[in-house]
mmCIF file of C-alpha atoms and ligand atoms in Angstrom:
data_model
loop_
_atom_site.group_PDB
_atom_site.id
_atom_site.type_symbol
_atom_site.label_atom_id
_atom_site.label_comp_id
_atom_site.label_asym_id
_atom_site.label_seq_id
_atom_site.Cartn_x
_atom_site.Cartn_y
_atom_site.Cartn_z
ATOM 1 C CA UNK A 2 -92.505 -33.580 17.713
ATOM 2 C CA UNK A 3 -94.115 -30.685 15.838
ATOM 3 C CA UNK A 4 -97.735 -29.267 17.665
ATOM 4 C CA UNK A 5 -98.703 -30.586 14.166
ATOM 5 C CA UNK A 6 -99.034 -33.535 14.421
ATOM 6 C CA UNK A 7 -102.063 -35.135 14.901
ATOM 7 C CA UNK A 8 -102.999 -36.106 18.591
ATOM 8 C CA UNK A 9 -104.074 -39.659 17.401
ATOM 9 C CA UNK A 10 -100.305 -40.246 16.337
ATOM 10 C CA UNK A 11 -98.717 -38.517 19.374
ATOM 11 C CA UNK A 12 -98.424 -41.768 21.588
ATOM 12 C CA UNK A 13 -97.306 -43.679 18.810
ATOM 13 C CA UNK A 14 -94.631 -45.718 19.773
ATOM 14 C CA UNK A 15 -92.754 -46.911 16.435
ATOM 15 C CA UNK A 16 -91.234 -50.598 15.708
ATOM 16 C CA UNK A 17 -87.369 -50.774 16.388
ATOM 17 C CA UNK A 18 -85.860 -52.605 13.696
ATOM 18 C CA UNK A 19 -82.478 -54.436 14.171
ATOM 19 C CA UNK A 20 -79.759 -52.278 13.631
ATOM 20 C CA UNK A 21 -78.306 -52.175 10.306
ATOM 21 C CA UNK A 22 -74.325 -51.091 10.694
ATOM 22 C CA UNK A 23 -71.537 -50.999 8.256
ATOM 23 C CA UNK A 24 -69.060 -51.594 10.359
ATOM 24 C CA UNK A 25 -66.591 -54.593 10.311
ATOM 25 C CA UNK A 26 -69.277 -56.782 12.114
ATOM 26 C CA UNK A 27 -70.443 -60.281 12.032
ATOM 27 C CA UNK A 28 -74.191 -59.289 11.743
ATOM 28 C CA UNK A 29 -76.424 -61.790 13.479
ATOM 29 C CA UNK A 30 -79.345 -59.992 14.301
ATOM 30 C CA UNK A 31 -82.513 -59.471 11.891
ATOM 31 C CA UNK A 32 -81.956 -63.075 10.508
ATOM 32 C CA UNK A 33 -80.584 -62.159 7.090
ATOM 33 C CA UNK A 34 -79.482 -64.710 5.344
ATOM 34 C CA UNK A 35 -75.926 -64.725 4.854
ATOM 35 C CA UNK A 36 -75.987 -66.076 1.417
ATOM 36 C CA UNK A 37 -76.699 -63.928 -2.070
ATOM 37 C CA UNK A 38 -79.889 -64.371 -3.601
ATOM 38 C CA UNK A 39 -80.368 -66.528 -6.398
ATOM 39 C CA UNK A 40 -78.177 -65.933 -9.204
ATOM 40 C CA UNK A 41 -81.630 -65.030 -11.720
ATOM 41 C CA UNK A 42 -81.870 -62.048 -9.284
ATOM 42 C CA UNK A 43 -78.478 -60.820 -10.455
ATOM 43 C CA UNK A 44 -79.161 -61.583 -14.168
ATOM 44 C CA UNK A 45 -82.403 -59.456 -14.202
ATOM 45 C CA UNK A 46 -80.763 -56.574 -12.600
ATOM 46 C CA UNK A 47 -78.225 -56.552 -15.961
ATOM 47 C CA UNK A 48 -80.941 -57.237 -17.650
ATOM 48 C CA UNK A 49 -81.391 -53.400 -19.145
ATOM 49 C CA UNK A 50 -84.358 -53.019 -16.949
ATOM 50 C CA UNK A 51 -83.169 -49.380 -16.133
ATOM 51 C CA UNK A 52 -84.943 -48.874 -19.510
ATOM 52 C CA UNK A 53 -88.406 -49.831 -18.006
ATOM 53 C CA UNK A 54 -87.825 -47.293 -14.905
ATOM 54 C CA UNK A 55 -89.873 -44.744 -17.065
ATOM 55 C CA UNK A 56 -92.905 -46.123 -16.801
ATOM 56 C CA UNK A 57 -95.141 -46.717 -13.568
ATOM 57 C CA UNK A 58 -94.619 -50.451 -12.424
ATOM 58 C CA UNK A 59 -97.955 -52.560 -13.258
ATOM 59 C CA UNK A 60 -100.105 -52.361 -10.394
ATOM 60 C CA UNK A 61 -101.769 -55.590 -10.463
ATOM 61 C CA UNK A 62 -98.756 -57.275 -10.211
ATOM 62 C CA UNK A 63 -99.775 -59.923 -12.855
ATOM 63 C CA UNK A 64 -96.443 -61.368 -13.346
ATOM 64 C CA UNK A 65 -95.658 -61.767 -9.955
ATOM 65 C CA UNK A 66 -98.998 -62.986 -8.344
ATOM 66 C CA UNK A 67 -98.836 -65.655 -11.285
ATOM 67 C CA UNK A 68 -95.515 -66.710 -10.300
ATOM 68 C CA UNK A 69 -96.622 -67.029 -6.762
ATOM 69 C CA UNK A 70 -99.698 -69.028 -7.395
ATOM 70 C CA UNK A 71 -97.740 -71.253 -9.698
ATOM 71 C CA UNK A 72 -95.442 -72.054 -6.752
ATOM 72 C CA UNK A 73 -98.217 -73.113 -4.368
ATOM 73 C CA UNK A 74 -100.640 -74.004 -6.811
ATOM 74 C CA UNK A 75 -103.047 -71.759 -6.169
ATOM 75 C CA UNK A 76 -104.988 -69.487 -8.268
ATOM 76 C CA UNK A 77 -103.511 -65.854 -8.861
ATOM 77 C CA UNK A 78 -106.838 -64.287 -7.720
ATOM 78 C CA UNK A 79 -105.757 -65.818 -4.150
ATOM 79 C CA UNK A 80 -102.616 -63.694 -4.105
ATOM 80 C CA UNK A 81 -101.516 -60.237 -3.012
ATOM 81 C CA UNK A 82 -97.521 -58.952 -3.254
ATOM 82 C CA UNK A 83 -96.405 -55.931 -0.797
ATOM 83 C CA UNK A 84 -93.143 -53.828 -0.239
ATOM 84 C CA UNK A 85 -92.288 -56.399 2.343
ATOM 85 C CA UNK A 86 -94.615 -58.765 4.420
ATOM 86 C CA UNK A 87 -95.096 -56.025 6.669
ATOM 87 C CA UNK A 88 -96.694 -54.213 3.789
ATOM 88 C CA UNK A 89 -99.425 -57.139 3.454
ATOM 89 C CA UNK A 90 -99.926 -57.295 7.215
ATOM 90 C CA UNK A 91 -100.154 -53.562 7.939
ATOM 91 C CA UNK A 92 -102.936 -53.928 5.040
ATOM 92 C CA UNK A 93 -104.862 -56.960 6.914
ATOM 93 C CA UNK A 94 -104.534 -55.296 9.935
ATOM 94 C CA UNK A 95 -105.869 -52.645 8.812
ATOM 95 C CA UNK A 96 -108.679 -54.081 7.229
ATOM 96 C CA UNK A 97 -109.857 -56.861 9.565
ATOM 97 C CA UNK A 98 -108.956 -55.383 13.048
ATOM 98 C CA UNK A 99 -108.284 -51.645 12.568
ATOM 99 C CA UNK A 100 -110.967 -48.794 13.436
ATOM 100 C CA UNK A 101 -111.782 -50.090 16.518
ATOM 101 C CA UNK A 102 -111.838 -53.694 15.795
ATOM 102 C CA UNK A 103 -109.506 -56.216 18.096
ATOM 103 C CA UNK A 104 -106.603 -57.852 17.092
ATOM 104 C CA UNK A 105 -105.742 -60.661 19.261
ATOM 105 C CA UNK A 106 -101.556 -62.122 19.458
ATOM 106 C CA UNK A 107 -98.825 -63.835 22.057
ATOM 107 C CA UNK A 108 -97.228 -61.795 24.635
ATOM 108 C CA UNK A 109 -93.885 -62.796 22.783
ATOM 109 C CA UNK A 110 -93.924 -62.688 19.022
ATOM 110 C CA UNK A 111 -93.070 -60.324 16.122
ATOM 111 C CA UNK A 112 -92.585 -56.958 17.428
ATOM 112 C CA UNK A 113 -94.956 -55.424 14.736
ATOM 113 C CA UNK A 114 -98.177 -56.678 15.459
ATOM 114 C CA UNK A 115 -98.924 -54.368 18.365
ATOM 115 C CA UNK A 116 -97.519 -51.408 16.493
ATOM 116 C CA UNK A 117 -99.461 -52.196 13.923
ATOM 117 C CA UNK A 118 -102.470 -52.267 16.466
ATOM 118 C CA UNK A 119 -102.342 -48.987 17.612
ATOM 119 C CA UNK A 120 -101.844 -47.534 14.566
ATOM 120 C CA UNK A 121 -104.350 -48.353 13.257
ATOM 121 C CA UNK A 122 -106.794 -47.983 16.007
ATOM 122 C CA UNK A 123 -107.510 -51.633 17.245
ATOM 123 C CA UNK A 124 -107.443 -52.893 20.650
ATOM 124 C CA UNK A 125 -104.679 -54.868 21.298
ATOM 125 C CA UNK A 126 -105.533 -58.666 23.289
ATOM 126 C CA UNK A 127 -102.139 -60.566 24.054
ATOM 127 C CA UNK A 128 -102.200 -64.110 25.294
ATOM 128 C CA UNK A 129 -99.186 -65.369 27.163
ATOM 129 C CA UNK A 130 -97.283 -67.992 25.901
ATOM 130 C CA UNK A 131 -96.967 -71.136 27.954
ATOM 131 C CA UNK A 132 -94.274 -71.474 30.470
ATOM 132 C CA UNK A 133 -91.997 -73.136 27.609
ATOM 133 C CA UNK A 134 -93.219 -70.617 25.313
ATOM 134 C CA UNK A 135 -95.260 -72.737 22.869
ATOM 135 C CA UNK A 136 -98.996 -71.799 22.383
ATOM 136 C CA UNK A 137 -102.030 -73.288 23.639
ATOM 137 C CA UNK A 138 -104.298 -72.991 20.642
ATOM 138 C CA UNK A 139 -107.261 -73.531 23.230
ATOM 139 C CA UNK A 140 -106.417 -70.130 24.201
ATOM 140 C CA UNK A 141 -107.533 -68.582 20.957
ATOM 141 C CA UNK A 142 -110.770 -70.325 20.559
ATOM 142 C CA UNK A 143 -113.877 -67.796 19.855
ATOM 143 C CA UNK A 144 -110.586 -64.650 20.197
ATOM 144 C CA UNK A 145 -113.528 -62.302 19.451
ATOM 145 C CA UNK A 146 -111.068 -60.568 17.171
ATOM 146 C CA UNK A 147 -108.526 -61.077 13.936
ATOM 147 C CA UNK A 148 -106.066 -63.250 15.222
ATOM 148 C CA UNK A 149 -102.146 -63.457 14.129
ATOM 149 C CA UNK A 150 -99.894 -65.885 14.979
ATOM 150 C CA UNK A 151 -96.242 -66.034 13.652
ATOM 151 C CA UNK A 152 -95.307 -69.771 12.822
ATOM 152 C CA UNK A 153 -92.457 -70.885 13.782
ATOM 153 C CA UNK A 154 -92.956 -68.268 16.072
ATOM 154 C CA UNK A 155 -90.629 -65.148 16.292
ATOM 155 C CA UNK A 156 -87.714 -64.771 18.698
ATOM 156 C CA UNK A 157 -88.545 -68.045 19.728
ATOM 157 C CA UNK A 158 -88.208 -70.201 16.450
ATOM 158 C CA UNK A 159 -90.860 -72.291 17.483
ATOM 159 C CA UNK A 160 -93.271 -74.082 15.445
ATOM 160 C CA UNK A 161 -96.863 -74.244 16.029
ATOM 161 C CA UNK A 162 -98.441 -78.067 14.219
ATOM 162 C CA UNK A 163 -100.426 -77.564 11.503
ATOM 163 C CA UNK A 164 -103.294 -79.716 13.420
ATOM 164 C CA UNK A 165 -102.913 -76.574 16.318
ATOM 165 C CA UNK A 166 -102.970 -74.332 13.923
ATOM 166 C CA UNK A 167 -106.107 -75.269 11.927
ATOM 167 C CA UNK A 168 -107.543 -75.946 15.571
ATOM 168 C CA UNK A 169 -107.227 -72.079 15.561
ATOM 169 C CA UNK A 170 -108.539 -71.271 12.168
ATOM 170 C CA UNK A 171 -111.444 -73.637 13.140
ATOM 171 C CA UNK A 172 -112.319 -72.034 16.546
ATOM 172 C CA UNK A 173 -112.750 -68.423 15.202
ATOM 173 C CA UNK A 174 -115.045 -68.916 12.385
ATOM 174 C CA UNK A 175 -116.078 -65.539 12.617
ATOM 175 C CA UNK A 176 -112.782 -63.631 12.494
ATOM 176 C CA UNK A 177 -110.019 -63.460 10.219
ATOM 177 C CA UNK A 178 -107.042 -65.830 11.354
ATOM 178 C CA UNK A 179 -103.591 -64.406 10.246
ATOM 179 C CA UNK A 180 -100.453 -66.844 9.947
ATOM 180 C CA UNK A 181 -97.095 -64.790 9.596
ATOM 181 C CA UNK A 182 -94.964 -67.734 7.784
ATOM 182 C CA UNK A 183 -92.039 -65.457 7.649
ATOM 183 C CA UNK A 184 -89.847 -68.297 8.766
ATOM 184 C CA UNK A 185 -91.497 -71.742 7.163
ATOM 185 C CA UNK A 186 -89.441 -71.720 4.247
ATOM 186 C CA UNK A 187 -87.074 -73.192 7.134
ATOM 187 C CA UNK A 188 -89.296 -75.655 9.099
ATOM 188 C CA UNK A 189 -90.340 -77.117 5.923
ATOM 189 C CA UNK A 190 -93.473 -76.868 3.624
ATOM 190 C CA UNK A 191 -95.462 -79.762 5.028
ATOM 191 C CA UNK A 192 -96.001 -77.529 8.151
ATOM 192 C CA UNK A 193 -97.886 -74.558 5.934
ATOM 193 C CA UNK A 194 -101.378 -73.741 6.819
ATOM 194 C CA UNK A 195 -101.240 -72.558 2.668
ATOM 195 C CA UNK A 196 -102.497 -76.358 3.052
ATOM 196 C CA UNK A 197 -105.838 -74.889 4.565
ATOM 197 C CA UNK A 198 -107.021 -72.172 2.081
ATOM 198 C CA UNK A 199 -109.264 -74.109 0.065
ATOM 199 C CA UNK A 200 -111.283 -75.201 3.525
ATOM 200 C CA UNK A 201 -111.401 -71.725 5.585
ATOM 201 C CA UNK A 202 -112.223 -68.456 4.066
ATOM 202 C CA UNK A 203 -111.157 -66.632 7.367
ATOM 203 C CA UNK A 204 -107.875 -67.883 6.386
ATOM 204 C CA UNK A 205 -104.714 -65.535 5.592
ATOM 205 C CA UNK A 206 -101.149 -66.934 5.364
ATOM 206 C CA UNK A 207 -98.154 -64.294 4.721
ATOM 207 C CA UNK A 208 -94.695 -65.103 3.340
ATOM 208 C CA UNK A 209 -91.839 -63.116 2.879
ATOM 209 C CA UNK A 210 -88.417 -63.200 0.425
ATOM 210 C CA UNK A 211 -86.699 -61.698 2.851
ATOM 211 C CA UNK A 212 -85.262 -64.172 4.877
ATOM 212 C CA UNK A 213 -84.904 -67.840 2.962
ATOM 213 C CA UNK A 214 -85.054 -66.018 0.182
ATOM 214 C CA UNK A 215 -81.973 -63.654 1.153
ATOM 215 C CA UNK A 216 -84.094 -60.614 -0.346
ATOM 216 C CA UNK A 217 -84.353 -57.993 2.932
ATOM 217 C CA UNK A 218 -83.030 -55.653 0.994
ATOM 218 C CA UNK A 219 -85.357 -55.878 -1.934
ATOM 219 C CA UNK A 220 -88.781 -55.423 0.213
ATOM 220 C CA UNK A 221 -91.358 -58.130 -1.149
ATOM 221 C CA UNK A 222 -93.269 -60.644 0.692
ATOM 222 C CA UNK A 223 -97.123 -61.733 -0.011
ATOM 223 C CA UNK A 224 -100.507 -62.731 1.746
ATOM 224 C CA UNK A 225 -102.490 -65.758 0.150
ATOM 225 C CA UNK A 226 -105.987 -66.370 1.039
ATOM 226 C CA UNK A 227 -109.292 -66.581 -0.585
ATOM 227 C CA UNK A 228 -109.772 -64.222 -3.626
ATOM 228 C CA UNK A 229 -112.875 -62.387 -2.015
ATOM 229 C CA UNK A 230 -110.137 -61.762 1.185
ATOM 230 C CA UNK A 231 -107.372 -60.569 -1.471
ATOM 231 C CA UNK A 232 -110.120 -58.685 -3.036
ATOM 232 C CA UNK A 233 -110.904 -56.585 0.096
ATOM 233 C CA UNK A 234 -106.993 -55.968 0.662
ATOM 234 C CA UNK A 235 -106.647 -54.885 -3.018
ATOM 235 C CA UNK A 236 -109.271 -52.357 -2.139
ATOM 236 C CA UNK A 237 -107.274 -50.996 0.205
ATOM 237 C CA UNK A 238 -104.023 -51.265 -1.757
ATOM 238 C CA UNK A 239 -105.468 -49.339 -4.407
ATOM 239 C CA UNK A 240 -106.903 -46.321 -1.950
ATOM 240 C CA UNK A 241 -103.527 -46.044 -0.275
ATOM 241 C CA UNK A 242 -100.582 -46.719 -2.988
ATOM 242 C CA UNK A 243 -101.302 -48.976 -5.632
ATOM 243 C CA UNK A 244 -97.560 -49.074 -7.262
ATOM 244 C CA UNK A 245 -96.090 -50.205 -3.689
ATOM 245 C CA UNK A 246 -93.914 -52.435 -5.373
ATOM 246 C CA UNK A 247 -91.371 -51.261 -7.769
ATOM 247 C CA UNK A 248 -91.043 -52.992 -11.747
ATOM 248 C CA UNK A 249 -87.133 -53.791 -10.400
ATOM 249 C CA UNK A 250 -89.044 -55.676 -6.993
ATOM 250 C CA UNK A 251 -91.584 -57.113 -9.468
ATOM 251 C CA UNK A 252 -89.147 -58.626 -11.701
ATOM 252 C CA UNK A 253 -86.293 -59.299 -9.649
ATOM 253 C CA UNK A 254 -88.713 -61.220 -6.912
ATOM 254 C CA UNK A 255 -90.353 -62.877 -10.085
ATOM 255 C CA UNK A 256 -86.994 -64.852 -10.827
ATOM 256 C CA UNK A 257 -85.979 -65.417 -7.329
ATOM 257 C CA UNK A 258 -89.434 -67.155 -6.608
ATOM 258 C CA UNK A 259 -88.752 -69.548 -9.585
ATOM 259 C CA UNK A 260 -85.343 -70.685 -8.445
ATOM 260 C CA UNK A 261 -86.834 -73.376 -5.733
ATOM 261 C CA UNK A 262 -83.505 -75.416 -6.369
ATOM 262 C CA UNK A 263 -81.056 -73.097 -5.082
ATOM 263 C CA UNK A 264 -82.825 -71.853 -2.425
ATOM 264 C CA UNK A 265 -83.682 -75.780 -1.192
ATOM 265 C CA UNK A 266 -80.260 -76.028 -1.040
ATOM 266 C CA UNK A 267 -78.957 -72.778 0.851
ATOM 267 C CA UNK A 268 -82.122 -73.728 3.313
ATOM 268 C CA UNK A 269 -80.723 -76.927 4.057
ATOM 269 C CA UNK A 270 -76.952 -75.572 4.848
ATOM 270 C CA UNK A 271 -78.517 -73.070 7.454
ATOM 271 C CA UNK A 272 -80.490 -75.108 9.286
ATOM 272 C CA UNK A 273 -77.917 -77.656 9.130
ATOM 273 C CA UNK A 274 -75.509 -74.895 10.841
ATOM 274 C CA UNK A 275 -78.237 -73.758 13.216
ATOM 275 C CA UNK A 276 -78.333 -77.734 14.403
ATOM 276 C CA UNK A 277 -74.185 -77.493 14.822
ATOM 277 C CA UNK A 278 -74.240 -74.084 16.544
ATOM 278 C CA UNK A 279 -77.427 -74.997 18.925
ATOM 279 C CA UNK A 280 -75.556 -77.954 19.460
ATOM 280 C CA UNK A 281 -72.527 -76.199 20.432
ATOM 281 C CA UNK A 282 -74.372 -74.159 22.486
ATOM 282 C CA UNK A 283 -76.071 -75.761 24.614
ATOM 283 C CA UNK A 284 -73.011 -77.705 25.516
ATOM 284 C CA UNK A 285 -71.751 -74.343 27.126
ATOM 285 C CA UNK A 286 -74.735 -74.536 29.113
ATOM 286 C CA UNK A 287 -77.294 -72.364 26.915
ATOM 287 C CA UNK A 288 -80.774 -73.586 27.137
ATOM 288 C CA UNK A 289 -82.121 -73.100 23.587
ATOM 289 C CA UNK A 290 -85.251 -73.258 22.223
ATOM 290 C CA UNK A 291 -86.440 -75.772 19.521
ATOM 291 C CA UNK A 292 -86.100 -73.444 16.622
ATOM 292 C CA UNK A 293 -87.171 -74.007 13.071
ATOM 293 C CA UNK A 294 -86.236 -71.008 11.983
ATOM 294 C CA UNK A 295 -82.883 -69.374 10.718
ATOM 295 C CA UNK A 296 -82.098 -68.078 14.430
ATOM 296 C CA UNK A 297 -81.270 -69.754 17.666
ATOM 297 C CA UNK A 298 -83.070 -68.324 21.021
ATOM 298 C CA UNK A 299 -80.490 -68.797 23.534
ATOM 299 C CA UNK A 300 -80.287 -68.027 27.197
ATOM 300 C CA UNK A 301 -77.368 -69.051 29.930
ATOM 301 C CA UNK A 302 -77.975 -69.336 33.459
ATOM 302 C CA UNK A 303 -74.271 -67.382 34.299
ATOM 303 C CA UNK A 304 -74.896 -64.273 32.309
ATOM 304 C CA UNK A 305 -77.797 -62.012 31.365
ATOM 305 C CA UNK A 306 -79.238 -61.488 28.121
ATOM 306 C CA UNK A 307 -78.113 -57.657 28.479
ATOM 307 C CA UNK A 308 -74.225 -58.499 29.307
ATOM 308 C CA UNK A 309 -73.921 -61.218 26.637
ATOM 309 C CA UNK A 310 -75.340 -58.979 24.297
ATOM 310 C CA UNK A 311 -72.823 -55.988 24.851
ATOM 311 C CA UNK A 312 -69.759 -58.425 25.343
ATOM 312 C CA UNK A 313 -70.414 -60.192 22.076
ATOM 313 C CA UNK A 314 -70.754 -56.286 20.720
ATOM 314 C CA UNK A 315 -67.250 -55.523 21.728
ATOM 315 C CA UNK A 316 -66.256 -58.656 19.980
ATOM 316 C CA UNK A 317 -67.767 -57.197 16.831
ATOM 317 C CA UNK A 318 -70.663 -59.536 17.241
ATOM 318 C CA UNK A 319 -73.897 -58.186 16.672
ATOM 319 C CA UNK A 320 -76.873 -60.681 17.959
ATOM 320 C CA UNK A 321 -80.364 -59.104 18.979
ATOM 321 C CA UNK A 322 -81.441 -58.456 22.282
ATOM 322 C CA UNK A 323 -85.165 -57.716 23.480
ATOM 323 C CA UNK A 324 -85.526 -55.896 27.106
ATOM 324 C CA UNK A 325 -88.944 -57.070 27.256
ATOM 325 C CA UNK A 326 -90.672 -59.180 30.054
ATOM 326 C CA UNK A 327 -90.033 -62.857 30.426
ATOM 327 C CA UNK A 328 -87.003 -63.090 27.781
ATOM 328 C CA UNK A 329 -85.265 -60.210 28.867
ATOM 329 C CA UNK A 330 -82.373 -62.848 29.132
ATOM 330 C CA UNK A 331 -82.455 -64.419 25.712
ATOM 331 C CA UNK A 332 -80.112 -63.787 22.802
ATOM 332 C CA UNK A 333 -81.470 -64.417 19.543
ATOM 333 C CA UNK A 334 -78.812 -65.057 16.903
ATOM 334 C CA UNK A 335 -79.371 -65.208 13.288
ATOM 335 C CA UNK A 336 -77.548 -68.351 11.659
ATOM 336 C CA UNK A 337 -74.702 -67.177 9.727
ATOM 337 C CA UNK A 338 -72.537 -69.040 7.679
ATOM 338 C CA UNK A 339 -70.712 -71.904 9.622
ATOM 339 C CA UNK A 340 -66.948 -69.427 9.614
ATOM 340 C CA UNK A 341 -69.427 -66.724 11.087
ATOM 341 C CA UNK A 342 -71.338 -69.415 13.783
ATOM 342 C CA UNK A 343 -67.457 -70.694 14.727
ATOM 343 C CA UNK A 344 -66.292 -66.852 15.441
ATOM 344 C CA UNK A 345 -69.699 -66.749 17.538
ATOM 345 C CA UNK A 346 -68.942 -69.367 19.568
ATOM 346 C CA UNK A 347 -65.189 -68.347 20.181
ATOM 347 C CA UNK A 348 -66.543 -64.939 21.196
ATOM 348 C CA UNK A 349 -69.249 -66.357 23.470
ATOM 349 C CA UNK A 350 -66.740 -68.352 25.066
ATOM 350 C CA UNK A 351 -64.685 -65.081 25.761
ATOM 351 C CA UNK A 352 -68.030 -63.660 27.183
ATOM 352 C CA UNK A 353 -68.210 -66.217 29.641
ATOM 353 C CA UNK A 354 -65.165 -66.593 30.833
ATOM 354 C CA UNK A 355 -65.030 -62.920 31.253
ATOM 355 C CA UNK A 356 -68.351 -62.664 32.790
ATOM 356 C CA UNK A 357 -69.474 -66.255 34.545
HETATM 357 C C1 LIG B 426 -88.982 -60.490 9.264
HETATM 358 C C2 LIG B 426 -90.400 -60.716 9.627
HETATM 359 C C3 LIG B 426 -91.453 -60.147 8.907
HETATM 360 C C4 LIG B 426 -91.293 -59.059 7.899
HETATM 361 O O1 LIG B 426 -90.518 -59.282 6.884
HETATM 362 P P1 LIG B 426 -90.476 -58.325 5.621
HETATM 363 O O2 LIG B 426 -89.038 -58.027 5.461
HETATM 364 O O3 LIG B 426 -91.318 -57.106 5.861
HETATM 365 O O4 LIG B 426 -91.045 -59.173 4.551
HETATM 366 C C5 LIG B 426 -92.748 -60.494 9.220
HETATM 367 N N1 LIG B 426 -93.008 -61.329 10.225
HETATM 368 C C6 LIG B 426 -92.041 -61.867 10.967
HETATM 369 C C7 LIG B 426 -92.408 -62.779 12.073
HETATM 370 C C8 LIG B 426 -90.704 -61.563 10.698
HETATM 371 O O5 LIG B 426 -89.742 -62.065 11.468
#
């Protein structure tokens, strides 16, 4: 660290993403999907737009917000893209909670949230999970801050009913309610609170291609709400970086979005596969939690979270591993492709014997 830097960013202590290696691995651990994207994203990529790199991308992001809206059936006005869902949350964050305002989450759930917090200057509330790590939404009524939830929830792949979650929305009429559904393109649409946006205004539900979408590498995920809340996080869009996403994201997210078909499809192999491998799991004696999600959260009463982790490592197995209170001895394992789930389960099979 440099004496100049600022003190305010001193005691930062940055997210640690999963670890992206090159290696000859089986990579189960940031819940990439192990399919291509649609093949529309391919065909705009050939499509000459190398020609278009010249000019500055359009910052309203007309062609994409329209897309958006069309899928949802909402109005564009009621939709902001960002370089990644974590764009759009950093900016809500920011706007609703940051400079001393609260922002209120589980103990367990995306790792962001509270780095997002003290980046931005709000005071961080966490409310523990039950025992069984659901959530209570009785614990969130009248927060006294923005509240974010993750649903299905993330490591645990649990989802929160819509009923719970508008008992939420409902409770903190005063504060902004923020529902990360990074993972519902998995548990299935009638579970969205996008469902809600016409009733609450302190409503704001994120998405992301990243995952169902198979688009982590392209960075683009979006925040829908009411166009006087996408109005306020266009103000700060515009005051920070207003081309954040790139005419090649624009365009190339623009297809993908379009192709529901193929992605319905893909969706349904993985979580078919994440039934199979749970299934197979739990018959070694894994407790796993009711995912929706494109992951499994796993945890064996023989072997820690730690040892699994490094002996499926050495197998060329990468899974991801948290050393944080309470599920210190999980695993949570992205759902590969069913050859990739079948090489898991040899190699945790290994583990065990080895270990147990
Ligand atoms: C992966 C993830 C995100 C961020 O995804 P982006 O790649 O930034 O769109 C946000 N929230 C949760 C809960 C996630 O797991």
């Amino acid at each position: 660290m440099t004496p100049f830097l600022r003190p305010q960013y001193r005691s930062l202590k940055p997210y640690t993403p999963g670890e992206q290696i090159n290696a000859n691995f089986i990579k189960l651990n940031t819940n990439e999907s192990p399919f291509p994207p649609s093949p529309k994203v391919a065909e705009v990529l050939k499509s000459g737009i190398a020609d278009r790199l010249r000019l500055y991308p359009d910052p309203t992001l007309g062609q994409l917000h329209r897309g958006v809206a069309q899928q949802y059936g909402l109005n564009e006005a009621g939709v902001i893209a960002g370089n990644g869902s974590d764009d759009v949350l950093a900016f809500a964050i920011m706007a609703y909670a940051g400079g001393g305002g609260k922002l209120v989450c589980p103990d367990i759930t995306y790792g962001f949230y509270p780095v997002y917090a003290d980046f931005f200057g709000a005071e961080l509330a966490t409310v523990p999970l039950r025992e069984d790590f659901t959530i209570n939404p009785e614990d969130y009524a009248g927060a006294g801050g923005t509240v974010v939830i993750a649903n299905p929830n993330a490591p645990t792949g649990i989802l929160l009913p819509l009923a719970e979650i508008e008992q939420i929305i409902a409770t903190n009429p005063d504060n902004i309610v923020i529902i990360d559904e990074a993972y519902m393109d998995f548990a299935g649409q009638e579970h969205s609170a996008v469902s809600l946006l016409g009733k609450y205004d302190n409503l704001i539900v994120t998405r992301t291609l990243s995952k169902s979408h198979s688009l982590a590498g392209l960075r683009c995920g979006f925040a829908l709400a009411s166009k006087e809340i996408i109005a306020d996080l266009n103000r700060l869009r515009y005051s920070f970086n207003p081309y954040n996403l790139s005419a090649i994201t624009i365009a190339a997210a623009s297809a993908a979005i379009a192709d529901t078909e193929y992605y319905a499809e893909r969706i349904a192999t993985i979580n078919a596969t994440r039934e199979r491998a749970t299934a197979a799991l739990t018959q070694l004696g894994f407790v796993c939690t009711n995912s929706q999600a494109n992951f499994i959260f796993a945890t064996h009463p023989k072997i820690s979270g730690e040892e699994l982790y490094n002996a499926l490592r050495e197998q060329k197995i990468l899974v991801r591993h948290f050393a944080l209170p309470r599920i210190s001895n999980h695993v949570r394992i992205s759902v590969g492709t069913e050859e990739e789930m079948g090489a898991l389960l040899e190699a945790v099979r290994v583990s065990l014997s080895v270990e147990g």
